[in-house]
Short mmCIF file of C-alpha atoms and ligand atoms in Angstrom, two decimals:
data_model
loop_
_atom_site.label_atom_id
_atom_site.label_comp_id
_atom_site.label_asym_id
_atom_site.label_seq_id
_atom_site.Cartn_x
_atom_site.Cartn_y
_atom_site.Cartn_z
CA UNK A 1 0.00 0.00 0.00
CA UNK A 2 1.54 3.14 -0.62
CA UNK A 3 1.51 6.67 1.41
CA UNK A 4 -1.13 8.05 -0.33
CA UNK A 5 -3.88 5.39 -0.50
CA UNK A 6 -2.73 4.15 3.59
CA UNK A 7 -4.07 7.91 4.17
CA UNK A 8 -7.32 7.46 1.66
CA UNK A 9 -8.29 4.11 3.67
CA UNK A 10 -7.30 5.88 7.04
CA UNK A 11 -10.03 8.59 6.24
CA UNK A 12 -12.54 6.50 5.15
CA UNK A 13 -12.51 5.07 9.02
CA UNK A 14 -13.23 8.82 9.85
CA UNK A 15 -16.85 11.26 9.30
CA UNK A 16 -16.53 13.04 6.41
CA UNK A 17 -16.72 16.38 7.68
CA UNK A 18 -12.38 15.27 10.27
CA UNK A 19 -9.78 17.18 8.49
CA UNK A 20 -6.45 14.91 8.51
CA UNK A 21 -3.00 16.43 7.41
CA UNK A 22 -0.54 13.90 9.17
CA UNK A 23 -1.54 10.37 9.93
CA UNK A 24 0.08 10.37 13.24
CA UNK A 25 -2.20 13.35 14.65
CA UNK A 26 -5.03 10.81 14.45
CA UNK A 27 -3.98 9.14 17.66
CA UNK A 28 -5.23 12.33 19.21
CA UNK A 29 -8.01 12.85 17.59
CA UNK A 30 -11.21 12.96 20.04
CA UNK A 31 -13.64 9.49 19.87
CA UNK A 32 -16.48 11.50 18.38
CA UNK A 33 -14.03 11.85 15.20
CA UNK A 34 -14.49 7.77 13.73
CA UNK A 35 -17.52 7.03 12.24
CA UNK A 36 -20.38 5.80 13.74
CA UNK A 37 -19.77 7.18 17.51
CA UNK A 38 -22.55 9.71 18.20
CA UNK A 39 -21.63 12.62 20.50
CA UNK A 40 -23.49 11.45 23.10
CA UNK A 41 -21.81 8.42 23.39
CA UNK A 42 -18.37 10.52 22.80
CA UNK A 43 -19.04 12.60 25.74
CA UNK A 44 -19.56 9.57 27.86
CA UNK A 45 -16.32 7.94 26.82
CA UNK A 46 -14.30 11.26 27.42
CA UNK A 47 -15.77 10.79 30.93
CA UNK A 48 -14.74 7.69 31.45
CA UNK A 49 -11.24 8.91 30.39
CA UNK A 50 -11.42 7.69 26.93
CA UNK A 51 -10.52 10.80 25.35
CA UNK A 52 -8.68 9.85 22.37
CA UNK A 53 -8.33 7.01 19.57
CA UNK A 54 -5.50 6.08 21.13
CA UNK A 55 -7.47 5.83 24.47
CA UNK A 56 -9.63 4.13 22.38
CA UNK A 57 -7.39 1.23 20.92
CA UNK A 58 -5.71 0.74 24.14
CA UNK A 59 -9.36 -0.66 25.33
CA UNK A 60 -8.93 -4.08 27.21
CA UNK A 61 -11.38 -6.18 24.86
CA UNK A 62 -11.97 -9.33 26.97
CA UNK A 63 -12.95 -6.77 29.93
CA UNK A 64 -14.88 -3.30 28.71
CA UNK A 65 -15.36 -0.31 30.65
CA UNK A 66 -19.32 -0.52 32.07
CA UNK A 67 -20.36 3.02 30.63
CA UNK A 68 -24.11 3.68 31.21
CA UNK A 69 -26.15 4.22 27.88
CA UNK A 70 -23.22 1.97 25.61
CA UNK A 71 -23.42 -1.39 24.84
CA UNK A 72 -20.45 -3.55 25.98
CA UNK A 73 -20.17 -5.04 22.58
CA UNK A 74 -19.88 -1.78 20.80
CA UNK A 75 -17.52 -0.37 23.08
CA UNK A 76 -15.80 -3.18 21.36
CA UNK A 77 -15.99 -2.77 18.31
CA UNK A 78 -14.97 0.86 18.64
CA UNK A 79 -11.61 -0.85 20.45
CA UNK A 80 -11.19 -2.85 17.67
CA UNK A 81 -11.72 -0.56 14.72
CA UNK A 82 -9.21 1.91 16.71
CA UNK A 83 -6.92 -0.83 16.96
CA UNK A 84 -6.52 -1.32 13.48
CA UNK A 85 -6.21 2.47 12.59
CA UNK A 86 -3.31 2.42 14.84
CA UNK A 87 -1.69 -0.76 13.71
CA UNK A 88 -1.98 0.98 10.17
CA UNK A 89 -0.29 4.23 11.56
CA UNK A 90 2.55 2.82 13.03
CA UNK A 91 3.09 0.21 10.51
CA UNK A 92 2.27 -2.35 12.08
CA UNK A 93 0.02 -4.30 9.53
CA UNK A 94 2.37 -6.46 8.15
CA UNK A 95 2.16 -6.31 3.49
CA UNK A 96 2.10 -9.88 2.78
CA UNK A 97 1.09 -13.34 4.87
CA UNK A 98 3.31 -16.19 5.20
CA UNK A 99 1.64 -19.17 4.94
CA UNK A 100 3.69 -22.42 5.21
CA UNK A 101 2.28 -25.36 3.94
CA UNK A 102 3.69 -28.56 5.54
CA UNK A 103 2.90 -32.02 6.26
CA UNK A 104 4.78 -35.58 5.03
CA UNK A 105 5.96 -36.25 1.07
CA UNK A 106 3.17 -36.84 -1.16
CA UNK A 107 0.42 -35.36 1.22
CA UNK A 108 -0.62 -33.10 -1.78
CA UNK A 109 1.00 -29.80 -0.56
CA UNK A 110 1.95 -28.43 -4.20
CA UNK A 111 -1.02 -30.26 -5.75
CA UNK A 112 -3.84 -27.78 -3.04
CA UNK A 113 -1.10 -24.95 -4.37
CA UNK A 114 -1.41 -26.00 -8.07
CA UNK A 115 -5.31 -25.74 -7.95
CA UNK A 116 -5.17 -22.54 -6.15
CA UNK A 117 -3.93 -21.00 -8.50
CA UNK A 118 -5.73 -22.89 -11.64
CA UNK A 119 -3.18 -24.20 -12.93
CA UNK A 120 -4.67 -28.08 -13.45
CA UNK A 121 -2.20 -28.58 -16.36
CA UNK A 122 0.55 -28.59 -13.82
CA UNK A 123 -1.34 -31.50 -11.39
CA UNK A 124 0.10 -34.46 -13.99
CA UNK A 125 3.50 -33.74 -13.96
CA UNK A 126 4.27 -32.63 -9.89
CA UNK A 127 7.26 -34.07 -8.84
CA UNK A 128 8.04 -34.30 -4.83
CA UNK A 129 8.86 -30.91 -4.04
CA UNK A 130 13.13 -30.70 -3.47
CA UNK A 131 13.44 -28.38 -0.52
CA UNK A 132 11.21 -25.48 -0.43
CA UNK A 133 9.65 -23.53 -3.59
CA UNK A 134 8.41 -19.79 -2.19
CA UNK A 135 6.35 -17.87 -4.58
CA UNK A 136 4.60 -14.18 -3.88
CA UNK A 137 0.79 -14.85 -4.56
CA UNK A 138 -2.40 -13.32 -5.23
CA UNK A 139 -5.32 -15.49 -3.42
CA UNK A 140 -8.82 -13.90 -3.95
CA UNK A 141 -7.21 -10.16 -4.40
CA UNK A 142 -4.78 -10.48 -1.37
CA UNK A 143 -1.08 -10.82 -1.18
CA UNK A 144 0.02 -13.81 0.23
CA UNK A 145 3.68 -15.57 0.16
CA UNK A 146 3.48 -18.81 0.25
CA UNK A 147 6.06 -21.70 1.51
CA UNK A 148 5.87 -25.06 0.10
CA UNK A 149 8.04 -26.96 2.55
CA UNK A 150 8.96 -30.41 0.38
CA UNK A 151 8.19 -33.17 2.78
CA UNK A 152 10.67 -35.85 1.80
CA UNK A 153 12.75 -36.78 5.15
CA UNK A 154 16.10 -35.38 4.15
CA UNK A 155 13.86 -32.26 3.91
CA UNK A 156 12.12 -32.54 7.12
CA UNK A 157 15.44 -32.39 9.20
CA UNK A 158 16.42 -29.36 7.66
CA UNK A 159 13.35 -27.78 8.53
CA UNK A 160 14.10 -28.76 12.51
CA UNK A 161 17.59 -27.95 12.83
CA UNK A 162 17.00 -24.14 11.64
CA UNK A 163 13.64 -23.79 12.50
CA UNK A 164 13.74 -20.01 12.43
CA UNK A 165 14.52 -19.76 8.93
CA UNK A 166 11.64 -21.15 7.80
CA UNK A 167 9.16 -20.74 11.02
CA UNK A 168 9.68 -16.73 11.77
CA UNK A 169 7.16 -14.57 11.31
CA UNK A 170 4.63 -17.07 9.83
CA UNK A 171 1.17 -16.38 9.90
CA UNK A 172 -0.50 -19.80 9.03
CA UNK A 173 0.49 -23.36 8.96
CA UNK A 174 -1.60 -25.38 6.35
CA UNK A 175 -0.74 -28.94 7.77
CA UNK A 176 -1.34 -31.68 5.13
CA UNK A 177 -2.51 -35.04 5.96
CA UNK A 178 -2.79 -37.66 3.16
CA UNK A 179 -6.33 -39.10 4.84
CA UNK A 180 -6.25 -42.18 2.56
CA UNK A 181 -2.65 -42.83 3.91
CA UNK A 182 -3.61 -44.55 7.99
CA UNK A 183 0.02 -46.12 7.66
CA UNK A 184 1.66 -42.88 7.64
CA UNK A 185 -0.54 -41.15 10.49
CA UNK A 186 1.61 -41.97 13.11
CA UNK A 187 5.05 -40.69 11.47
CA UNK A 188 2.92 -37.78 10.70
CA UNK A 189 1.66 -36.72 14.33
CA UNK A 190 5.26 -37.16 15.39
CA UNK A 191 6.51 -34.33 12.71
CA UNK A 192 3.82 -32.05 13.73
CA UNK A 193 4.78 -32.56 17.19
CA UNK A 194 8.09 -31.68 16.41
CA UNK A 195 7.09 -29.05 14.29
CA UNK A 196 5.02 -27.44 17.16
CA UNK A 197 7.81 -27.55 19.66
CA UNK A 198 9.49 -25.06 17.23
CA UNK A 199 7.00 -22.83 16.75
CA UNK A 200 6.35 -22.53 20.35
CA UNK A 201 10.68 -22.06 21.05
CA UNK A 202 10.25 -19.48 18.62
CA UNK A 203 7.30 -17.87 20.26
CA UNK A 204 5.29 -17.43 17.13
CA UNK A 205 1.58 -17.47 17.24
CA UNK A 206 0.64 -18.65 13.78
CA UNK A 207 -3.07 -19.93 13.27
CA UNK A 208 -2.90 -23.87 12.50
CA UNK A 209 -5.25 -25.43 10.07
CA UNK A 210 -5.06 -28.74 9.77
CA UNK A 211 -6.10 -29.93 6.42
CA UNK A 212 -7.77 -33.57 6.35
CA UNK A 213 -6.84 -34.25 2.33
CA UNK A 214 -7.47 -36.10 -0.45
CA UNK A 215 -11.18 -36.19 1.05
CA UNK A 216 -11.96 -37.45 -2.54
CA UNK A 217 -15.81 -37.75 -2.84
CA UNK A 218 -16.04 -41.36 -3.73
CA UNK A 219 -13.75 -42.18 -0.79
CA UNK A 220 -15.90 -40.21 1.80
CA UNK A 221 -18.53 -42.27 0.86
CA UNK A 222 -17.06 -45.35 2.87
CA UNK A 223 -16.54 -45.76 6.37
CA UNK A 224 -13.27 -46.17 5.91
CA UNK A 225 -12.75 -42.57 5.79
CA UNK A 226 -15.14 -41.76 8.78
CA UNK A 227 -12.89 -43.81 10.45
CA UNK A 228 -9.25 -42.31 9.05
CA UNK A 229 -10.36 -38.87 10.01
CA UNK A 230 -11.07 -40.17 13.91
CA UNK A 231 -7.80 -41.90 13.86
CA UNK A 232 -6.42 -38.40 12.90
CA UNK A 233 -8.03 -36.48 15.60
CA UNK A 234 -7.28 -38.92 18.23
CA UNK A 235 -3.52 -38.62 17.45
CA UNK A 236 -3.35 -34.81 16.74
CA UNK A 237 -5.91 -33.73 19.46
CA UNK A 238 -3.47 -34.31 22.75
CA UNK A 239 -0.71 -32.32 20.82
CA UNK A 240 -3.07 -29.58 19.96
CA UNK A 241 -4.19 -29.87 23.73
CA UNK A 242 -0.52 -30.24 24.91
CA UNK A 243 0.44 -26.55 23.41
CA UNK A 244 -2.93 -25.22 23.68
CA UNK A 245 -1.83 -22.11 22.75
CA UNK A 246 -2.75 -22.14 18.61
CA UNK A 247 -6.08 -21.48 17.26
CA UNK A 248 -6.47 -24.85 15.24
CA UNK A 249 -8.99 -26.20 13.17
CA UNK A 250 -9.54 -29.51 11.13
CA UNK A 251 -10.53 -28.88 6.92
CA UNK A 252 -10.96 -31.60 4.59
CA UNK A 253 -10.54 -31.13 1.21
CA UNK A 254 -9.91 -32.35 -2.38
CA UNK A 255 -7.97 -31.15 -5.24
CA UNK A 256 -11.02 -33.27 -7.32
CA UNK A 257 -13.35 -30.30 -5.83
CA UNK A 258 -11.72 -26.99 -6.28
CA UNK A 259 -14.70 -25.71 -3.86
CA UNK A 260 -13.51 -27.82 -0.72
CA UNK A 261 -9.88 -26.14 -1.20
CA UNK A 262 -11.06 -21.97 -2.28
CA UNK A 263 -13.35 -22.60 1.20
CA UNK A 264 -10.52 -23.87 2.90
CA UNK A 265 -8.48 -21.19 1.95
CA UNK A 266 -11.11 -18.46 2.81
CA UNK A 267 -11.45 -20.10 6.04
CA UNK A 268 -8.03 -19.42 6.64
CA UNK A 269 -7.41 -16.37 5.52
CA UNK A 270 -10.36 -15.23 7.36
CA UNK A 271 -8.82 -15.89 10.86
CA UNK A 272 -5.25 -14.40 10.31
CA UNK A 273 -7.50 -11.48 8.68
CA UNK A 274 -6.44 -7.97 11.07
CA UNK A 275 -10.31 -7.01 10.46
CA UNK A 276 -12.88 -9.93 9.99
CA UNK A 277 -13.70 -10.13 13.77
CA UNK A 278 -14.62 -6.22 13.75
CA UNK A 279 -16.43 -7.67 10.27
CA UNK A 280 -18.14 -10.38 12.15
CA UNK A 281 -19.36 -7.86 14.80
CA UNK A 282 -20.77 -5.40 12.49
CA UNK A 283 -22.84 -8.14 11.16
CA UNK A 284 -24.31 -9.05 14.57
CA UNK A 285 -24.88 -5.79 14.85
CA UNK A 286 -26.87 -5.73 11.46
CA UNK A 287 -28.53 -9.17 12.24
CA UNK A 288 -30.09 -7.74 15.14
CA UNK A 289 -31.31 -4.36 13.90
CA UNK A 290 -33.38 -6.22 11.24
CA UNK A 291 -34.44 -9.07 12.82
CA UNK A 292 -32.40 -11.37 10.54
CA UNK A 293 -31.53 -14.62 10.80
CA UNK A 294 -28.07 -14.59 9.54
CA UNK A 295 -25.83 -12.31 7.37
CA UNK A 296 -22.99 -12.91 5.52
CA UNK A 297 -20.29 -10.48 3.41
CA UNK A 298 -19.07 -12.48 0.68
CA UNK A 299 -17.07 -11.99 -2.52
CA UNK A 300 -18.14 -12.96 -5.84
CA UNK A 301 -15.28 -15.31 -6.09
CA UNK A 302 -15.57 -16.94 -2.60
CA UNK A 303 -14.03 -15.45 -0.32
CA UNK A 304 -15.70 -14.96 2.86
CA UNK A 305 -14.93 -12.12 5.25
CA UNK A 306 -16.89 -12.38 8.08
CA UNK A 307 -20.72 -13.29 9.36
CA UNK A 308 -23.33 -13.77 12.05
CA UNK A 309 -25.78 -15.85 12.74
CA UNK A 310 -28.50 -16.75 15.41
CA UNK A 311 -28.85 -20.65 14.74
CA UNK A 312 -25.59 -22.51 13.52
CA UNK A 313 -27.26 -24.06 10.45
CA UNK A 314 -28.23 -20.89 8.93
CA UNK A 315 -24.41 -19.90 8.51
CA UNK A 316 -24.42 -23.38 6.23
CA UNK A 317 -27.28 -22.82 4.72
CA UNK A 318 -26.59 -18.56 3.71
CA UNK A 319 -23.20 -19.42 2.71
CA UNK A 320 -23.76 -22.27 0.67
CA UNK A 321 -26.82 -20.49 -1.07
CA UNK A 322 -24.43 -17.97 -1.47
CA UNK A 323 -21.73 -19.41 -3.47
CA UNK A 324 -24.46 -21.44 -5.31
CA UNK A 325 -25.98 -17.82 -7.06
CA UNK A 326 -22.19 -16.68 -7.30
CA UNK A 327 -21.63 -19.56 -9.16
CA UNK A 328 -24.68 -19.09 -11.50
CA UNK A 329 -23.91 -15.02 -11.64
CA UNK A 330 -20.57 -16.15 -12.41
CA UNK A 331 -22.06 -18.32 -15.37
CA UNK A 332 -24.84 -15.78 -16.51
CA UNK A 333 -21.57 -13.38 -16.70
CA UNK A 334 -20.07 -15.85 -19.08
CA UNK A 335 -23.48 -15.77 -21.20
CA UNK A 336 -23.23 -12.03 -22.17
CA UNK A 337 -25.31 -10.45 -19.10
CA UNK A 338 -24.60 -7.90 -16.61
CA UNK A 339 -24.26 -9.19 -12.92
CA UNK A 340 -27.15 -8.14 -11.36
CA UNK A 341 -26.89 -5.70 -7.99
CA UNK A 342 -29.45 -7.88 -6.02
CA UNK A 343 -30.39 -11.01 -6.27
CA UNK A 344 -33.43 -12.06 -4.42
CA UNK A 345 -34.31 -15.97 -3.84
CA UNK A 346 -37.93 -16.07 -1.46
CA UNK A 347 -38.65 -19.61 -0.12
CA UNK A 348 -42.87 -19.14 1.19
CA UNK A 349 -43.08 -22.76 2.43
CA UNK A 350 -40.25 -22.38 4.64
CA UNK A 351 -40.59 -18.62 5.47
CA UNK A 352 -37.97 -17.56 4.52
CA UNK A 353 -36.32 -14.87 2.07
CA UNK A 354 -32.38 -15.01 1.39
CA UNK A 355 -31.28 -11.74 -0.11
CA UNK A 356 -27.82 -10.90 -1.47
CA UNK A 357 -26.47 -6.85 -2.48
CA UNK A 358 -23.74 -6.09 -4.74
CA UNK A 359 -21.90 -3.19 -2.21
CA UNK A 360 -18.88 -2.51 -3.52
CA UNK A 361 -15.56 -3.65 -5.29
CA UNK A 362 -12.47 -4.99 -3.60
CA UNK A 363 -8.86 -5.21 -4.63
CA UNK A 364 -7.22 -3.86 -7.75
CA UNK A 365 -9.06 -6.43 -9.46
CA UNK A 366 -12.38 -4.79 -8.85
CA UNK A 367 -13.74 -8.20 -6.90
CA UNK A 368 -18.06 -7.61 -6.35
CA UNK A 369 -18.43 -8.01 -2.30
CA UNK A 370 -22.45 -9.03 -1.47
CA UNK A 371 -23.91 -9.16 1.54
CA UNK A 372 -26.13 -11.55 2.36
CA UNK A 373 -29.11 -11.74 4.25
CA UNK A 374 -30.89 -15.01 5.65
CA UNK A 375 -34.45 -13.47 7.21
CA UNK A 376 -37.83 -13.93 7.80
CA UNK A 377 -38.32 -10.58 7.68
CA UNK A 378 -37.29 -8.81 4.12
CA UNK A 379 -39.45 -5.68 4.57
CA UNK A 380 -37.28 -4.49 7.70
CA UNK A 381 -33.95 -4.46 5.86
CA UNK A 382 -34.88 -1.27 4.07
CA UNK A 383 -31.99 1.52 4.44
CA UNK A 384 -30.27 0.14 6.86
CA UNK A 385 -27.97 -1.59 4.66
CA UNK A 386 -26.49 2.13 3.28
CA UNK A 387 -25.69 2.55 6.99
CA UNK A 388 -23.86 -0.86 7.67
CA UNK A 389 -22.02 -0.36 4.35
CA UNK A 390 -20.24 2.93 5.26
CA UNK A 391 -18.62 0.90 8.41
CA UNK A 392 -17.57 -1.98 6.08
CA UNK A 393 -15.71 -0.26 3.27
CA UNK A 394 -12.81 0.91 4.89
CA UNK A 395 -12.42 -3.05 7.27
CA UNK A 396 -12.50 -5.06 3.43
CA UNK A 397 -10.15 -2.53 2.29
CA UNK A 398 -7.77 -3.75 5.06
CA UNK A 399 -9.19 -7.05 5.13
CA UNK A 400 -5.85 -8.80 5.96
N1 LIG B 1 -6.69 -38.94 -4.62
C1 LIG B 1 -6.09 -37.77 -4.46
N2 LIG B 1 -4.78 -37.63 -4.80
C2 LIG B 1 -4.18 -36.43 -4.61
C3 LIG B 1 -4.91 -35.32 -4.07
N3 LIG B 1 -4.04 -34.29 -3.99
C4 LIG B 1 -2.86 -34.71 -4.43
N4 LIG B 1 -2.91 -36.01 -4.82
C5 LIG B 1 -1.84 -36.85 -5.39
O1 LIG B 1 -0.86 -37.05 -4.38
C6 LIG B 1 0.44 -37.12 -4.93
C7 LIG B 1 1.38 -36.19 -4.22
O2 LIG B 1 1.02 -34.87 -4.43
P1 LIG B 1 2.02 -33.64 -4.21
O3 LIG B 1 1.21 -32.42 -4.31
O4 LIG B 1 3.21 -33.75 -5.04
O5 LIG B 1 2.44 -33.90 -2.69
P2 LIG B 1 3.43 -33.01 -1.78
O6 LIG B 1 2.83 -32.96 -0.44
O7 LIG B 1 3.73 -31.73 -2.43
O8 LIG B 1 4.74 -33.93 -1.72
P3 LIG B 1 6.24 -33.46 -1.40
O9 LIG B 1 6.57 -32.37 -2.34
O10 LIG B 1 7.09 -34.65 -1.60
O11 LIG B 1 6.26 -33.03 0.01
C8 LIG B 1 0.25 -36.80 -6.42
O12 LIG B 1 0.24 -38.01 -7.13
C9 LIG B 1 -1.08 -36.14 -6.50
O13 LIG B 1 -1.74 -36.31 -7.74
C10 LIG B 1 -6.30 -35.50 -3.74
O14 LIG B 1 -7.02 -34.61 -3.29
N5 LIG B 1 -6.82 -36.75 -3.95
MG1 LIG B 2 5.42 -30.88 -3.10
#
């Protein structure tokens, strides 16, 4: 990001009507100043002794100030939107993500890389990876690096006798398990175990995903692989427990379903993300103002930056729907028509309405975000969604 458009995304956090000549003033700048805090609610802060943005971002999250007439969970949000304005200012927001992608040989590391990035062609011909191939990437409009550690044991040792050349300042571990492989699940707990140790010596805090692969469709369909992927938790559960110190989660996927391995991705991206949980918040906040039963703000090509929802099985059943009328905008596109700003899908026998908006573009490559909406009620969405957008623009622009 350079000077100039780090100061156009700063000011878009702001009211329209805050002057700002030097970033750094911000810091100073009263609470009333960001957008969305009314001046009642200002004055109440500043007599608490929140004063300033600064004051503001240096809110302890897990434990607000009680101030009479403001909802804890605003309070947060405020924190958290100050937060990032100051991680911006004093550049702390880091340009690119490192994502390592690990596990044993032949797990399908460079295969989930090959079909990130399209490139089928390439699937025939991998060869095991000799050492480690880095490449700068683009994934769904953000910049990524990405480390393809080549899991072959003369490989592996490497990797554990320098652990901070390839472990600093990493942001995400992808680790790859070859689910149709049960042989090979004990050799691979003990790497990860290793592998943890490391990261923990090294006092990084990287988000862990641990990816349950080669999920293939007609393999899922046997009980064999119910029964792989419990073998795989059973081992990798007491390690996670042991450090419990990484956020971790278990993905399966397939490079014979693109689908399995964009959501995986989006997943992931999603919790190393500096914004999505201010994202996530906003939506709650939206969810309840209309009396919705989910909402969801989603790009047209899949990536998913953050939700709410009252019952769990509306988040499945919003974001599915979702990338199901991407898909077919996506394919309507490809027929010679314009994608249309709002799609609207009502469902009378269930009661239900799912609604998605066109609100803006992301990234350089001019990416459609929608927001969707899972309700019972479509008539009480109205304007509301002009206000929501104003406090979303400026979190997708610094989406990671
Ligand atoms: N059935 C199935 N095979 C897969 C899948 N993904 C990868 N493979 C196959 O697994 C083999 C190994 O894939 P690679 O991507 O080279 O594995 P890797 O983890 O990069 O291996 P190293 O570079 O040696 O660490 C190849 O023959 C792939 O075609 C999958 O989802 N399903
Ligand atoms: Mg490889």
């Amino acid at each position: 990001m350079s000077e100039k458009e780090e100061f156009e995304r700063i000011k878009e956090f702001f009211k329209s009507n805050v002057s700002i000549n030097v970033l750094s003033d911000i810091l100073d700048f009263g609470p009333e100043t960001l957008f969305g805090i009314d001046s009642i609610s200002a004055k109440s802060l500043k007599e608490e002794g929140i004063r300033t943005i600064q004051d503001l971002a240096n809110i302890n999250e897990t434990n607000p100030p009680q101030i009479e007439g403001i909802l804890p969970r605003m309070i947060i949000k405020w924190a958290k939107i100050a937060n990032v304005v100051e991680k911006v200012i004093r550049k702390e927001i880091k340009q690119r993500k490192k994502i390592v992608l690990i596990g044993l040989d032949n797990g399908g590391k460079s295969s989930i890389l090959a079909v990130l990035q399209n490139e089928y062609s390439k699937l025939q011909s991998l060869l095991p990876t000799k050492g480690i191939k880095r490449e700068k990437l683009d994934f769904f409009g953000f910049p990524i690096i990405s480390w393809d550690l080549g899991g072959q044991i003369q490989y592996r040792e490497t990797y554990l006798e320098q652990p901070e050349l390839y472990f600093s300042g990493v942001d995400l571990i992808l680790y790859v398990i070859d689910v149709q492989d049960p042989d090979r699940f004990e050799e691979s707990v003990d790497y990860f175990n290793k592998i943890l140790e490391n990261v923990v010596t090294l006092d990084e805090k990287p988000t862990i995903h641990i990816i349950i692969h080669k999920s293939d469709q007609d393999f899922r369909k046997y009980l064999k692989w119910q029964q792989n992927v419990k073998k795989i938790k059973d081992l990798f559960n007491p390690i996670i427990n042991k450090y419990n110190e990484f956020d971790t989660k278990y993905i399966d996927t397939t490079i014979y379903q693109q689908e399995t391995i964009m959501q995986m991705l989006s997943e992931a991206l999603k919790e190393i993300s500096d914004t999505s949980k201010i994202i996530d918040n906003i939506m709650e906040e939206l969810v309840l103002k209309i009396k919705a039963r989910a909402a969801s703000l989603i790009s047209l090509d899949g990536l998913i930056f953050g939700g709410f929802n009252i019952k769990e099985k509306d988040d499945d059943l919003l974001n599915n729907s979702a990338l199901q009328f991407h898909t077919l905008s996506n394919f309507h596109s490809s027929m010679g028509l314009i994608h249309e700003k709002k799609i609207h899908f009502e469902m009378p026998l269930n009661d239900i309405t799912i609604q998605g908006e066109n609100l803006f573009e992301y990234s350089e490559h001019n990416i459609p975000v929608y927001l969707w909406i899972l309700t019972e009620n479509p008539t009480l969405i109205g304007e509301q969604i002009e206000i929501f957008k104003k406090q979303l623009v400026p979190l997708i622009h610094m989406f990671l």
